[in-house]
Coordinates of C-alpha atoms in Angstrom, one line a residue:
M1 CA 5.9 9.0 -51.3
I2 CA 2.2 9.6 -51.0
A3 CA -0.1 10.3 -48.0
G4 CA 0.6 7.8 -45.3
G5 CA 4.3 7.8 -45.9
L6 CA 4.1 4.8 -48.3
P7 CA 6.3 4.7 -51.4
A8 CA 3.7 5.0 -54.3
Q9 CA 5.0 1.5 -55.7
V10 CA 4.4 -0.2 -52.3
T11 CA 0.9 1.1 -52.3
V12 CA 0.2 -0.2 -55.9
W13 CA 1.6 -3.7 -54.8
L14 CA -0.4 -3.7 -51.7
H15 CA -3.4 -2.7 -53.6
L16 CA -2.9 -5.3 -56.1
A17 CA -2.3 -8.1 -53.5
A18 CA -5.4 -7.1 -51.4
T19 CA -7.6 -7.0 -54.5
L20 CA -6.5 -10.3 -55.8
V21 CA -7.2 -12.1 -52.6
M22 CA -10.6 -10.6 -52.5
V23 CA -11.3 -11.7 -56.2
G24 CA -10.3 -15.1 -55.3
V25 CA -12.4 -15.2 -52.0
I26 CA -15.4 -13.9 -53.7
W27 CA -15.6 -16.4 -56.4
Y28 CA -15.1 -19.1 -54.0
V29 CA -18.0 -17.7 -51.8
Q30 CA -20.2 -17.3 -54.8
L31 CA -19.6 -20.5 -56.5
V32 CA -19.0 -22.9 -53.5
H33 CA -19.6 -21.5 -50.1
Y34 CA -23.1 -19.7 -50.3
P35 CA -24.7 -22.3 -52.6
L36 CA -23.6 -25.2 -50.0
M37 CA -25.4 -23.3 -47.2
A38 CA -28.6 -24.7 -48.5
R39 CA -27.3 -28.0 -47.7
V40 CA -26.8 -27.6 -44.0
A41 CA -29.1 -29.4 -41.7
T42 CA -31.8 -26.9 -40.4
A43 CA -31.0 -27.8 -36.8
S44 CA -27.4 -27.0 -37.1
F45 CA -27.6 -24.0 -39.5
P46 CA -27.5 -21.4 -36.9
E47 CA -24.3 -22.7 -35.4
F48 CA -22.9 -23.2 -38.8
H49 CA -23.7 -19.6 -39.7
H50 CA -22.2 -18.2 -36.7
E51 CA -19.0 -20.2 -37.6
H52 CA -19.0 -19.2 -41.0
T53 CA -19.3 -15.4 -40.1
R54 CA -16.6 -15.5 -37.6
R55 CA -14.3 -17.4 -39.7
T56 CA -14.9 -15.3 -42.9
A57 CA -14.4 -12.2 -40.9
W58 CA -10.7 -13.3 -40.2
V59 CA -10.0 -13.9 -43.8
V60 CA -11.7 -10.9 -45.3
I61 CA -11.3 -8.1 -42.9
G62 CA -7.7 -7.4 -43.5
P63 CA -7.6 -7.5 -47.2
M64 CA -10.9 -5.3 -47.5
L65 CA -9.2 -2.9 -45.2
V66 CA -5.9 -2.6 -47.1
E67 CA -7.9 -2.5 -50.5
A68 CA -9.9 0.5 -49.4
A69 CA -7.1 2.4 -47.9
T70 CA -5.1 2.0 -50.8
A71 CA -7.7 2.6 -53.3
G72 CA -8.2 6.0 -51.5
L73 CA -4.5 6.7 -51.6
L74 CA -4.1 6.0 -55.2
V75 CA -6.7 8.6 -56.1
M76 CA -4.8 11.4 -54.1
P77 CA -3.1 14.2 -56.2
G78 CA 0.6 13.5 -56.8
V79 CA 0.1 9.8 -57.3
E80 CA 1.5 9.4 -61.1
T81 CA 2.0 5.5 -60.8
V82 CA -1.8 4.7 -61.7
P83 CA -3.9 6.6 -64.3
R84 CA -6.1 8.9 -62.5
T85 CA -9.3 7.5 -64.2
L86 CA -8.5 3.9 -63.4
A87 CA -7.8 4.9 -59.9
A88 CA -11.2 6.8 -59.6
V89 CA -13.1 3.9 -61.3
G90 CA -11.4 1.5 -58.7
L91 CA -12.3 3.5 -55.8
L92 CA -16.0 3.7 -56.9
L93 CA -16.0 0.0 -57.4
V94 CA -14.6 -0.2 -53.8
L95 CA -17.6 2.0 -52.4
A96 CA -20.0 -0.1 -54.4
I97 CA -18.8 -3.2 -52.9
W98 CA -18.9 -1.9 -49.3
V99 CA -22.4 -0.5 -49.8
S100 CA -23.6 -3.6 -51.2
T101 CA -21.9 -5.5 -48.2
F102 CA -23.3 -3.5 -45.5
A103 CA -26.8 -2.6 -47.1
V104 CA -27.6 -5.9 -48.6
Q105 CA -25.3 -8.9 -47.6
V106 CA -25.1 -7.9 -44.0
P107 CA -28.7 -7.8 -43.3
L108 CA -29.2 -11.0 -45.2
H109 CA -26.8 -12.7 -43.0
G110 CA -28.7 -11.3 -40.1
R111 CA -31.8 -13.2 -41.2
L112 CA -29.7 -16.3 -41.7
A113 CA -28.1 -16.1 -38.3
R114 CA -31.5 -17.0 -36.8
G115 CA -31.9 -20.0 -39.0
F116 CA -31.9 -21.1 -42.6
D117 CA -34.3 -18.9 -44.7
A118 CA -34.8 -20.1 -48.2
I119 CA -35.6 -16.7 -49.5
A120 CA -32.7 -14.8 -47.9
H121 CA -30.5 -17.4 -49.0
R122 CA -31.6 -17.1 -52.5
R123 CA -31.2 -13.2 -52.4
L124 CA -27.8 -13.6 -50.6
V125 CA -26.6 -15.8 -53.4
S126 CA -28.3 -13.6 -56.1
T127 CA -27.3 -10.2 -54.9
N128 CA -23.8 -11.2 -54.1
W129 CA -23.2 -11.5 -58.0
V130 CA -22.8 -7.5 -57.8
R131 CA -19.8 -7.8 -55.3
T132 CA -18.5 -10.8 -57.5
A133 CA -18.6 -8.7 -60.7
C134 CA -17.3 -5.4 -59.0
W135 CA -14.4 -7.3 -57.5
S136 CA -13.7 -9.0 -60.8
V137 CA -13.5 -5.8 -62.6
R138 CA -11.3 -4.4 -59.9
G139 CA -8.9 -7.2 -60.3
V140 CA -8.7 -6.4 -64.1
L141 CA -8.1 -2.8 -63.3
A142 CA -5.5 -3.4 -60.5

């Protein structure tokens, strides 16, 4: 057992599942969804963006929270199912993803929520590669 009362193996499997879900989501968003935003009609973009944000939240909030919680649990003393260095690197990558999300992508989405902005859109696509890379590495580590 580890903190939170979960058996260590269950924590590892939950962590793997949440991470792999997010790896798939981030690659889809990076290669398909974000680029297609530029093709939405200007008049309907605010409504489109609102729906994008609302629907995406339903898909990502659960896995992101599970991933972060389990990443934290896996670095705790007494968890021998995962090499400590891998767990620590994984947790640092989770932190990088969350910082990027809330310091970069969320503000850019705030600009886009008011209407399509080509500069904000380009920055969203280009800066999202940081999260795509971090989640991809996390997928390999997990």
